[in-house]
CSV table of C-alpha atoms and ligand atoms in Angstrom, one decimal:
chain,number,residue,atom,x,y,z
A,1,MET,CA,19.3,-18.8,10.3
A,2,ALA,CA,17.9,-16.6,13.2
A,3,THR,CA,17.4,-18.4,16.6
A,4,GLN,CA,14.0,-18.2,18.2
A,5,GLU,CA,15.2,-15.4,20.5
A,6,GLU,CA,16.5,-13.4,17.6
A,7,LYS,CA,13.3,-13.6,15.5
A,8,VAL,CA,11.2,-10.4,15.5
A,9,ALA,CA,7.8,-10.4,13.7
A,10,ILE,CA,7.1,-7.4,11.6
A,11,ARG,CA,3.4,-6.7,12.0
A,12,GLY,CA,1.6,-6.6,8.7
A,13,LEU,CA,5.0,-7.1,7.0
A,14,GLU,CA,5.2,-3.3,6.9
A,15,GLY,CA,8.3,-2.2,5.0
A,16,VAL,CA,9.4,-5.8,4.3
A,17,VAL,CA,10.8,-6.2,0.8
A,18,ALA,CA,9.4,-9.6,-0.4
A,19,ALA,CA,10.0,-9.5,-4.1
A,20,GLU,CA,11.9,-7.8,-6.9
A,21,THR,CA,9.6,-6.5,-9.6
A,22,SER,CA,9.7,-4.3,-12.7
A,23,ILE,CA,5.9,-4.1,-13.1
A,24,SER,CA,5.0,-1.2,-10.9
A,25,TYR,CA,6.5,1.3,-8.5
A,26,VAL,CA,4.8,3.2,-5.7
A,27,ASP,CA,6.6,6.2,-4.2
A,28,GLY,CA,4.5,6.8,-1.1
A,29,VAL,CA,6.5,9.9,-0.1
A,30,HIS,CA,6.0,11.9,-3.3
A,31,GLY,CA,2.7,10.3,-4.4
A,32,ARG,CA,4.0,8.7,-7.6
A,33,LEU,CA,2.9,5.5,-9.3
A,34,LEU,CA,4.7,4.0,-12.3
A,35,TYR,CA,3.8,1.0,-14.4
A,36,GLN,CA,6.9,-0.5,-16.1
A,37,GLY,CA,8.5,3.0,-15.7
A,38,TYR,CA,5.7,5.1,-17.1
A,39,ASP,CA,3.9,7.6,-15.0
A,40,ILE,CA,0.3,6.7,-14.1
A,41,HIS,CA,-0.9,10.2,-15.2
A,42,ASP,CA,0.5,9.7,-18.7
A,43,LEU,CA,-1.1,6.3,-19.0
A,44,ALA,CA,-4.4,7.4,-17.6
A,45,GLU,CA,-4.6,10.2,-20.1
A,46,ASN,CA,-3.2,8.5,-23.2
A,47,THR,CA,-3.6,4.7,-23.1
A,48,SER,CA,-6.5,2.3,-23.4
A,49,PHE,CA,-7.0,-0.4,-20.8
A,50,THR,CA,-5.8,-3.2,-23.2
A,51,GLU,CA,-2.7,-1.0,-24.0
A,52,THR,CA,-1.9,-0.8,-20.3
A,53,VAL,CA,-2.4,-4.6,-19.9
A,54,PHE,CA,0.0,-5.2,-22.8
A,55,LEU,CA,2.5,-2.9,-21.1
A,56,LEU,CA,2.1,-4.7,-17.7
A,57,TRP,CA,2.5,-8.1,-19.2
A,58,ARG,CA,5.1,-7.5,-21.9
A,59,GLY,CA,7.1,-4.7,-20.3
A,60,ARG,CA,6.7,-2.2,-23.3
A,61,LEU,CA,3.9,-0.2,-24.9
A,62,PRO,CA,2.4,-1.9,-28.0
A,63,THR,CA,2.5,-0.5,-31.5
A,64,ARG,CA,-1.0,0.3,-32.9
A,65,ALA,CA,-1.1,-3.0,-34.9
A,66,GLU,CA,-0.1,-5.0,-31.8
A,67,ARG,CA,-2.6,-3.2,-29.6
A,68,ASP,CA,-5.4,-3.8,-32.1
A,69,THR,CA,-4.6,-7.6,-32.4
A,70,PHE,CA,-4.2,-7.9,-28.6
A,71,ARG,CA,-7.5,-6.1,-28.1
A,72,SER,CA,-9.5,-8.2,-30.5
A,73,GLU,CA,-8.0,-11.5,-29.2
A,74,ILE,CA,-9.2,-10.5,-25.7
A,75,VAL,CA,-12.6,-9.2,-26.7
A,76,ALA,CA,-13.2,-12.5,-28.6
A,77,GLU,CA,-12.8,-14.3,-25.3
A,78,MET,CA,-15.4,-12.2,-23.5
A,79,ARG,CA,-17.9,-15.2,-23.1
A,80,LEU,CA,-18.4,-17.9,-20.6
A,81,PRO,CA,-19.0,-21.6,-20.8
A,82,SER,CA,-22.7,-22.3,-20.4
A,83,GLN,CA,-22.1,-24.3,-17.2
A,84,VAL,CA,-20.6,-21.2,-15.6
A,85,VAL,CA,-23.6,-19.1,-16.6
A,86,GLU,CA,-25.8,-21.8,-15.1
A,87,MET,CA,-23.8,-21.6,-11.8
A,88,LEU,CA,-24.4,-17.8,-11.8
A,89,LYS,CA,-28.1,-18.5,-12.0
A,90,LEU,CA,-27.9,-21.0,-9.1
A,91,THR,CA,-26.3,-18.7,-6.6
A,92,PRO,CA,-28.7,-17.2,-4.0
A,93,PRO,CA,-29.5,-13.6,-5.0
A,94,ASN,CA,-28.1,-12.2,-1.8
A,95,SER,CA,-24.7,-13.9,-2.1
A,96,HIS,CA,-22.0,-11.3,-2.6
A,97,PRO,CA,-20.8,-10.8,-6.2
A,98,MET,CA,-17.2,-11.0,-5.0
A,99,GLY,CA,-17.9,-14.5,-3.6
A,100,VAL,CA,-19.6,-15.5,-6.8
A,101,LEU,CA,-16.7,-14.2,-8.8
A,102,ARG,CA,-14.2,-16.2,-6.7
A,103,THR,CA,-16.3,-19.3,-7.3
A,104,ALA,CA,-16.7,-18.6,-11.0
A,105,VAL,CA,-13.0,-18.2,-11.6
A,106,SER,CA,-12.3,-21.5,-9.8
A,107,MET,CA,-15.0,-23.1,-11.9
A,108,LEU,CA,-13.6,-21.7,-15.1
A,109,ALA,CA,-10.5,-23.8,-14.6
A,110,HIS,CA,-12.5,-27.0,-15.1
A,111,PHE,CA,-13.5,-25.8,-18.6
A,112,ASP,CA,-10.2,-24.3,-19.6
A,113,PRO,CA,-8.3,-26.6,-22.0
A,114,ASP,CA,-5.0,-25.1,-20.7
A,115,ALA,CA,-5.8,-25.3,-17.0
A,116,GLU,CA,-3.1,-27.7,-16.0
A,117,ASP,CA,-0.6,-26.7,-18.7
A,118,GLN,CA,2.0,-24.4,-17.2
A,119,SER,CA,4.0,-23.7,-20.4
A,120,PRO,CA,4.5,-20.0,-21.3
A,121,ALA,CA,2.3,-20.4,-24.4
A,122,ALA,CA,-0.6,-21.9,-22.3
A,123,ASN,CA,-0.2,-19.3,-19.6
A,124,GLY,CA,-0.4,-16.6,-22.2
A,125,ARG,CA,-3.7,-18.0,-23.5
A,126,LYS,CA,-5.1,-18.4,-20.0
A,127,ALA,CA,-4.0,-14.8,-19.2
A,128,LYS,CA,-6.0,-13.4,-22.1
A,129,ARG,CA,-9.0,-15.6,-21.4
A,130,LEU,CA,-9.2,-14.7,-17.7
A,131,LEU,CA,-8.8,-11.0,-18.4
A,132,ALA,CA,-11.8,-11.3,-20.7
A,133,GLN,CA,-13.9,-13.7,-18.6
A,134,ILE,CA,-13.7,-11.8,-15.3
A,135,PRO,CA,-15.6,-8.7,-16.5
A,136,THR,CA,-18.0,-11.0,-18.4
A,137,ILE,CA,-18.8,-12.8,-15.1
A,138,ILE,CA,-19.6,-9.5,-13.4
A,139,ALA,CA,-21.8,-8.3,-16.3
A,140,ASP,CA,-23.6,-11.6,-16.7
A,141,LEU,CA,-24.2,-12.0,-12.9
A,142,HIS,CA,-25.8,-8.6,-12.8
A,143,ARG,CA,-28.0,-9.3,-15.9
A,144,VAL,CA,-29.0,-12.7,-14.5
A,145,ARG,CA,-29.9,-11.2,-11.2
A,146,SER,CA,-31.9,-8.3,-12.7
A,147,GLY,CA,-33.7,-10.7,-15.1
A,148,GLN,CA,-32.2,-9.2,-18.2
A,149,PRO,CA,-30.9,-11.2,-21.2
A,150,LEU,CA,-27.1,-11.7,-21.5
A,151,LEU,CA,-25.2,-9.7,-24.1
A,152,SER,CA,-22.3,-10.7,-26.3
A,153,ALA,CA,-19.3,-8.4,-26.5
A,154,ASP,CA,-19.3,-5.8,-29.3
A,155,PRO,CA,-16.1,-6.1,-31.4
A,156,HIS,CA,-16.1,-2.4,-31.9
A,157,TYR,CA,-15.4,-1.7,-28.2
A,158,GLY,CA,-12.4,-2.6,-26.1
A,159,VAL,CA,-12.6,-4.5,-22.9
A,160,SER,CA,-13.5,-1.7,-20.6
A,161,ALA,CA,-16.3,-0.2,-22.8
A,162,ASN,CA,-17.6,-3.7,-23.5
A,163,PHE,CA,-17.8,-4.4,-19.8
A,164,LEU,CA,-20.0,-1.4,-19.3
A,165,TYR,CA,-22.1,-2.2,-22.4
A,166,MET,CA,-22.6,-5.9,-21.3
A,167,LEU,CA,-23.5,-4.9,-17.8
A,168,ARG,CA,-26.0,-2.1,-18.6
A,169,GLY,CA,-27.2,-3.1,-22.1
A,170,THR,CA,-26.9,0.4,-23.5
A,171,PRO,CA,-24.0,1.8,-25.6
A,172,PRO,CA,-21.8,3.9,-23.3
A,173,SER,CA,-21.3,7.5,-24.2
A,174,GLU,CA,-17.9,8.8,-25.2
A,175,LEU,CA,-17.4,10.3,-21.7
A,176,GLU,CA,-18.5,7.0,-20.0
A,177,ARG,CA,-16.1,5.1,-22.2
A,178,LYS,CA,-13.3,7.4,-21.2
A,179,VAL,CA,-14.2,7.2,-17.5
A,180,ILE,CA,-14.4,3.4,-17.3
A,181,LYS,CA,-11.1,3.1,-19.2
A,182,VAL,CA,-9.3,5.5,-16.9
A,183,LEU,CA,-10.8,3.8,-13.8
A,184,MET,CA,-9.6,0.4,-15.0
A,185,VAL,CA,-6.1,1.7,-15.9
A,186,LEU,CA,-5.8,3.3,-12.5
A,187,HIS,CA,-6.7,0.1,-10.7
A,188,ALA,CA,-4.6,-2.2,-13.0
A,189,ASP,CA,-1.6,-2.6,-10.7
A,190,HIS,CA,-0.2,-1.4,-7.4
A,191,GLU,CA,3.0,-3.1,-6.5
A,192,LEU,CA,2.9,-5.7,-3.7
A,193,ASN,CA,-0.6,-5.0,-2.2
A,194,ALA,CA,-2.3,-7.8,-0.2
A,195,SER,CA,-4.1,-9.5,-3.1
A,196,THR,CA,-1.1,-9.4,-5.4
A,197,PHE,CA,1.1,-10.8,-2.7
A,198,THR,CA,-1.5,-13.6,-2.3
A,199,ALA,CA,-1.4,-14.3,-6.0
A,200,ARG,CA,2.5,-14.4,-5.9
A,201,VAL,CA,2.5,-16.8,-2.9
A,202,ILE,CA,0.3,-19.2,-4.8
A,203,ALA,CA,2.3,-18.9,-8.0
A,204,SER,CA,5.5,-19.5,-6.0
A,205,THR,CA,4.2,-23.1,-5.2
A,206,LEU,CA,3.9,-23.4,-9.0
A,207,GLY,CA,0.2,-23.4,-8.4
A,208,ASP,CA,-1.9,-22.7,-11.6
A,209,MET,CA,-3.1,-19.3,-12.7
A,210,HIS,CA,-6.8,-19.9,-11.8
A,211,SER,CA,-5.9,-20.9,-8.3
A,212,ALA,CA,-3.7,-17.8,-7.9
A,213,LEU,CA,-6.5,-15.5,-9.1
A,214,ALA,CA,-9.1,-17.2,-6.9
A,215,GLY,CA,-6.8,-16.6,-3.9
A,216,ALA,CA,-6.2,-13.0,-5.0
A,217,LEU,CA,-10.0,-12.4,-5.2
A,218,GLY,CA,-10.5,-13.7,-1.7
A,219,SER,CA,-7.9,-11.3,-0.5
A,220,LEU,CA,-9.3,-8.3,-2.4
A,221,LYS,CA,-12.8,-8.9,-1.0
A,222,GLY,CA,-11.8,-7.8,2.5
A,223,PRO,CA,-13.0,-4.4,3.7
A,224,LEU,CA,-9.4,-3.2,4.5
A,225,HIS,CA,-8.5,-3.8,0.8
A,226,GLY,CA,-10.8,-3.8,-2.2
A,227,GLY,CA,-14.0,-4.1,-0.2
A,228,ALA,CA,-13.6,-0.5,1.0
A,229,ASN,CA,-15.2,1.1,-2.1
A,230,GLU,CA,-18.7,-0.5,-1.6
A,231,ARG,CA,-18.6,0.7,2.1
A,232,VAL,CA,-17.7,4.2,1.0
A,233,MET,CA,-20.9,4.4,-1.0
A,234,GLU,CA,-22.9,3.1,2.1
A,235,MET,CA,-21.3,5.9,4.1
A,236,ILE,CA,-22.1,8.6,1.6
A,237,ARG,CA,-25.7,7.4,1.3
A,238,ASP,CA,-25.9,7.4,5.1
A,239,ILE,CA,-25.1,11.1,5.4
A,240,PRO,CA,-28.2,13.2,4.6
A,241,ASP,CA,-26.4,16.4,3.6
A,242,VAL,CA,-23.1,18.4,3.6
A,243,ALA,CA,-24.0,20.1,6.9
A,244,THR,CA,-24.1,16.7,8.7
A,245,VAL,CA,-20.7,15.5,7.5
A,246,GLN,CA,-18.5,17.0,10.2
A,247,ALA,CA,-20.6,15.5,13.1
A,248,TYR,CA,-20.9,12.1,11.3
A,249,ILE,CA,-17.2,11.8,10.8
A,250,ALA,CA,-16.4,13.0,14.4
A,251,GLY,CA,-18.9,10.4,15.7
A,252,MET,CA,-17.2,7.6,13.7
A,253,LEU,CA,-13.7,8.5,14.9
A,254,GLU,CA,-14.9,8.8,18.5
A,255,ASN,CA,-16.2,5.3,18.3
A,256,LYS,CA,-12.8,4.2,16.9
A,257,LYS,CA,-14.4,3.3,13.5
A,258,ARG,CA,-12.3,3.4,10.4
A,259,ILE,CA,-13.4,5.8,7.6
A,260,MET,CA,-13.5,3.6,4.5
A,261,GLY,CA,-11.6,4.9,1.5
A,262,PHE,CA,-9.0,6.7,3.7
A,263,GLY,CA,-5.5,5.9,4.7
A,264,HIS,CA,-2.9,3.8,3.0
A,265,ARG,CA,0.0,1.6,4.0
A,266,VAL,CA,2.4,3.2,1.6
A,267,TYR,CA,1.2,6.7,0.6
A,268,ARG,CA,2.0,9.5,3.1
A,269,THR,CA,0.7,12.1,0.7
A,270,GLU,CA,-2.2,12.1,-1.8
A,271,ASP,CA,-2.6,8.9,-3.8
A,272,PRO,CA,-1.9,10.0,-7.4
A,273,ARG,CA,-5.0,8.1,-8.6
A,274,THR,CA,-7.3,10.3,-6.5
A,275,LYS,CA,-7.1,13.4,-8.7
A,276,HIS,CA,-8.5,11.6,-11.8
A,277,LEU,CA,-11.3,10.0,-9.9
A,278,ARG,CA,-12.2,13.2,-8.0
A,279,ARG,CA,-12.4,15.1,-11.3
A,280,PHE,CA,-14.7,12.4,-12.9
A,281,SER,CA,-16.8,12.2,-9.7
A,282,GLU,CA,-17.5,15.9,-9.9
A,283,MET,CA,-18.2,15.8,-13.7
A,284,LEU,CA,-20.5,12.8,-13.6
A,285,CYS,CA,-22.4,13.6,-10.4
A,286,GLN,CA,-23.2,17.0,-11.8
A,287,GLN,CA,-24.3,15.5,-15.1
A,288,ARG,CA,-26.7,13.2,-13.3
A,289,ASN,CA,-28.1,15.9,-11.0
A,290,GLU,CA,-26.4,14.2,-8.0
A,291,ALA,CA,-24.0,17.0,-7.2
A,292,HIS,CA,-24.8,16.5,-3.5
A,293,LEU,CA,-22.9,13.1,-3.6
A,294,TYR,CA,-19.8,14.8,-4.8
A,295,ASP,CA,-20.2,17.7,-2.3
A,296,ILE,CA,-20.6,15.3,0.6
A,297,SER,CA,-17.5,13.4,-0.6
A,298,ARG,CA,-15.4,16.6,-0.7
A,299,ARG,CA,-16.7,17.6,2.8
A,300,ILE,CA,-15.8,14.1,4.1
A,301,GLU,CA,-12.3,14.5,2.7
A,302,GLN,CA,-11.9,17.8,4.5
A,303,ALA,CA,-13.3,16.5,7.8
A,304,VAL,CA,-11.0,13.4,7.8
A,305,MET,CA,-8.0,15.6,6.9
A,306,GLU,CA,-8.7,18.0,9.7
A,307,ALA,CA,-9.3,15.3,12.3
A,308,LYS,CA,-6.7,12.7,11.4
A,309,GLY,CA,-4.5,14.2,8.6
A,310,ILE,CA,-5.3,11.2,6.4
A,311,TYR,CA,-5.8,11.3,2.6
A,312,PRO,CA,-8.4,9.5,0.6
A,313,ASN,CA,-7.2,6.4,-1.2
A,314,VAL,CA,-8.2,5.0,-4.7
A,315,ASP,CA,-11.4,3.5,-3.2
A,316,PHE,CA,-12.9,6.8,-2.1
A,317,TYR,CA,-13.8,8.6,-5.3
A,318,SER,CA,-14.1,5.3,-7.2
A,319,ALA,CA,-17.3,4.8,-5.3
A,320,THR,CA,-19.2,7.8,-6.7
A,321,VAL,CA,-17.6,7.4,-10.1
A,322,GLN,CA,-18.8,3.8,-10.4
A,323,HIS,CA,-22.2,4.8,-9.0
A,324,ALA,CA,-22.5,7.5,-11.7
A,325,LEU,CA,-21.6,5.0,-14.3
A,326,GLY,CA,-24.7,3.0,-13.3
A,327,ILE,CA,-22.8,0.2,-11.5
A,328,PRO,CA,-24.6,-1.1,-8.4
A,329,PRO,CA,-22.5,-0.8,-5.2
A,330,GLU,CA,-22.3,-4.5,-4.5
A,331,TYR,CA,-20.3,-4.8,-7.8
A,332,PHE,CA,-17.8,-2.1,-7.0
A,333,THR,CA,-15.1,-4.4,-5.6
A,334,ALA,CA,-15.6,-6.8,-8.5
A,335,VAL,CA,-14.9,-4.0,-11.0
A,336,PHE,CA,-11.7,-3.3,-9.0
A,337,ALA,CA,-10.9,-7.0,-9.4
A,338,ALA,CA,-11.6,-7.0,-13.2
A,339,SER,CA,-9.0,-4.2,-13.5
A,340,ARG,CA,-6.5,-5.7,-11.0
A,341,THR,CA,-6.6,-9.0,-12.9
A,342,ALA,CA,-4.2,-7.3,-15.3
A,343,GLY,CA,-1.6,-6.7,-12.5
A,344,TRP,CA,-2.2,-10.0,-10.8
A,345,ILE,CA,-1.5,-11.9,-14.0
A,346,ALA,CA,1.6,-9.8,-14.6
A,347,HIS,CA,2.9,-10.6,-11.1
A,348,ILE,CA,2.1,-14.3,-11.5
A,349,MET,CA,4.1,-14.4,-14.7
A,350,GLU,CA,7.0,-12.5,-13.1
A,351,GLN,CA,7.0,-15.0,-10.2
A,352,TYR,CA,7.0,-18.0,-12.6
A,353,ALA,CA,9.8,-16.5,-14.6
A,354,ASP,CA,12.2,-16.4,-11.6
A,355,ASN,CA,10.6,-18.5,-8.9
A,356,ARG,CA,11.5,-19.4,-5.4
A,357,LEU,CA,8.9,-20.8,-3.0
A,358,ILE,CA,7.7,-17.9,-0.8
A,359,ARG,CA,7.8,-19.4,2.7
A,360,PRO,CA,8.6,-17.0,5.5
A,361,THR,CA,8.9,-17.9,9.1
A,362,SER,CA,7.3,-16.9,12.4
A,363,HIS,CA,8.3,-16.0,15.9
A,364,TYR,CA,6.9,-18.6,18.2
A,365,ILE,CA,5.4,-17.1,21.3
A,366,GLY,CA,3.5,-20.1,22.7
A,367,GLU,CA,4.3,-22.5,25.5
A,368,MET,CA,7.3,-24.9,25.4
A,369,ALA,CA,7.6,-28.4,26.9
A,370,LEU,CA,4.1,-28.8,28.5
A,371,PRO,CA,3.6,-32.2,30.1
A,372,PHE,CA,1.2,-34.3,28.1
A,373,VAL,CA,-2.2,-34.9,29.8
A,374,PRO,CA,-4.2,-38.0,28.9
A,375,ILE,CA,-7.7,-37.3,27.7
A,376,GLU,CA,-9.4,-38.8,30.8
A,377,GLN,CA,-7.6,-36.2,33.0
A,378,ARG,CA,-8.2,-33.1,30.9
A,379,THR,CA,-10.5,-30.3,32.2
A,380,ALA,CA,-12.0,-27.5,30.1
A,381,PRO,CA,-11.1,-23.9,30.9
A,382,GLY,CA,-13.4,-22.8,33.7
A,383,GLY,CA,-13.3,-26.1,35.4
A,384,ARG,CA,-15.9,-28.0,33.3
A,385,SER,CA,-14.8,-31.5,32.5
B,401,LIG,N1,-9.9,5.8,9.4
B,401,LIG,C1,-9.5,6.2,10.6
B,401,LIG,N2,-8.3,6.1,11.1
B,401,LIG,C2,-7.4,5.5,10.3
B,401,LIG,C3,-7.7,5.1,8.9
B,401,LIG,C4,-9.0,5.3,8.5
B,401,LIG,N3,-9.4,4.9,7.3
B,401,LIG,N4,-6.6,4.6,8.4
B,401,LIG,C5,-5.6,4.7,9.2
B,401,LIG,N5,-6.1,5.2,10.4
B,401,LIG,C6,-5.3,5.5,11.6
B,401,LIG,C7,-5.3,4.3,12.5
B,401,LIG,O1,-6.4,4.3,13.4
B,401,LIG,C8,-4.0,4.5,13.2
B,401,LIG,O2,-4.1,5.6,14.1
B,401,LIG,P1,-3.5,5.5,15.6
B,401,LIG,O3,-2.0,5.5,15.3
B,401,LIG,O4,-4.0,6.8,16.2
B,401,LIG,O5,-4.1,4.3,16.2
B,401,LIG,C9,-3.1,5.1,12.1
B,401,LIG,O6,-4.0,5.7,11.2
B,401,LIG,C10,-2.3,4.0,11.3
B,401,LIG,O7,-3.2,3.0,10.9
B,401,LIG,P2,-2.7,1.5,10.6
B,401,LIG,O8,-3.9,0.6,10.7
B,401,LIG,O9,-1.5,1.1,11.4
B,401,LIG,O10,-2.3,1.6,9.1
B,401,LIG,P3,-2.1,0.4,8.1
B,401,LIG,O11,-1.0,0.8,7.2
B,401,LIG,O12,-2.0,-0.9,8.8
B,401,LIG,O13,-3.6,0.4,7.4
B,401,LIG,C11,-5.3,0.6,5.8
B,401,LIG,C12,-3.8,0.8,6.1
B,401,LIG,C13,-5.5,0.9,4.4
B,401,LIG,C14,-5.7,-0.8,6.2
B,401,LIG,C15,-6.1,1.6,6.7
B,401,LIG,O14,-5.7,2.9,6.4
B,401,LIG,C16,-7.5,1.4,6.7
B,401,LIG,O15,-8.1,0.6,7.4
B,401,LIG,N6,-8.3,2.2,5.8
B,401,LIG,C17,-9.7,2.0,5.6
B,401,LIG,C18,-10.0,0.9,4.6
B,401,LIG,C19,-9.6,1.3,3.2
B,401,LIG,O16,-10.0,2.3,2.7
B,401,LIG,N7,-8.9,0.3,2.5
B,401,LIG,C20,-8.5,0.5,1.1
B,401,LIG,C21,-7.0,0.7,1.1
B,401,LIG,S1,-6.5,1.1,-0.6
């Protein structure tokens, strides 16, 4: 074991290899992303969200019959205990949907018959239930808050189309079904990102699946992680037109502000997920007569590249795509969470299957051997007693 003097902290654990995984692979130099060995471009074009989930959880693509069974089992679970729906109604209308989602996932554990059963069979049932319940929480919360009746899942749709249907109440068009499916496939996993690491740390204590997901949700909520997409939309809305973009971005950078939706710990080139979302953003913004949102986004991309040489990440075009699907911005990060639940669960299962408690160490930089001062003799900093 390293002595205190030999210990060196790696800030942000950059480059530290903390797990072995076969779930996904990010090649930050060449801009590649693989799920279980398959290229993200092939999966985005050719698989449904549930097919991708099957792949992430079981390590292989399903047959048609397997996919259909898996899909209907999950869709059948897209409903919530009435107590959880009541809780959604009790939350203050301005509380953030990601916070409500975190609370709801925690609460679901109390109504899950398998909550404390850690057997592989029980974990398999919880996995399907949670994958189904998380998009339902988001849809129901939006319906409750906008005073609209809650909808049941339509067995003709898969998880992603049902999510859109249950949120908006109108049948999604063929293009919209494709876009939400691709968006969810693209967000389904991304190696050892902060929220996945959080989930694995909790799983490594042999903590239960609901706890691991609640922790992951807390991690994803932060603006440096999943919370970026909502802020991207705020920025795009804040910019009146394309002509103002350059000055706006220059002003932000001068003030040392981060441009949300840009930069990445691993990618040194374009994030492979960007090209799909950029294409859909253009298509949908034009269709909705909101081409200016796409034009402003393109100009921001150019301005940030010129000023900092930084590429957009998955959150940048996900903002206008979700907006064009009729999803309110405060729900953007929650949609990311609904998709990433697939990856979180895959990683939790992988951790359980070959577990060792994740417990790193730290480099102590504080004082040593201070003489103890009795409380009567202590003074506060600044001389106040
Ligand atoms: N806007 C402006 N500058 C940025 C930036 C951004 N979005 N992302 C990185 N940089 C700059 C930093 O200021 C720093 O520049 P410097 O060396 O001149 O000080 C350099 O790039 C490296 O940044 P660092 O914070 O060390 O990178 P990181 O790997 O720790 O951070 C992110 C990665 C994702 C946290 C960071 O890029 C970021 O804050 N992005 C915005 C939030 C976001 O979109 N998050 C979603 C990620 S998928």
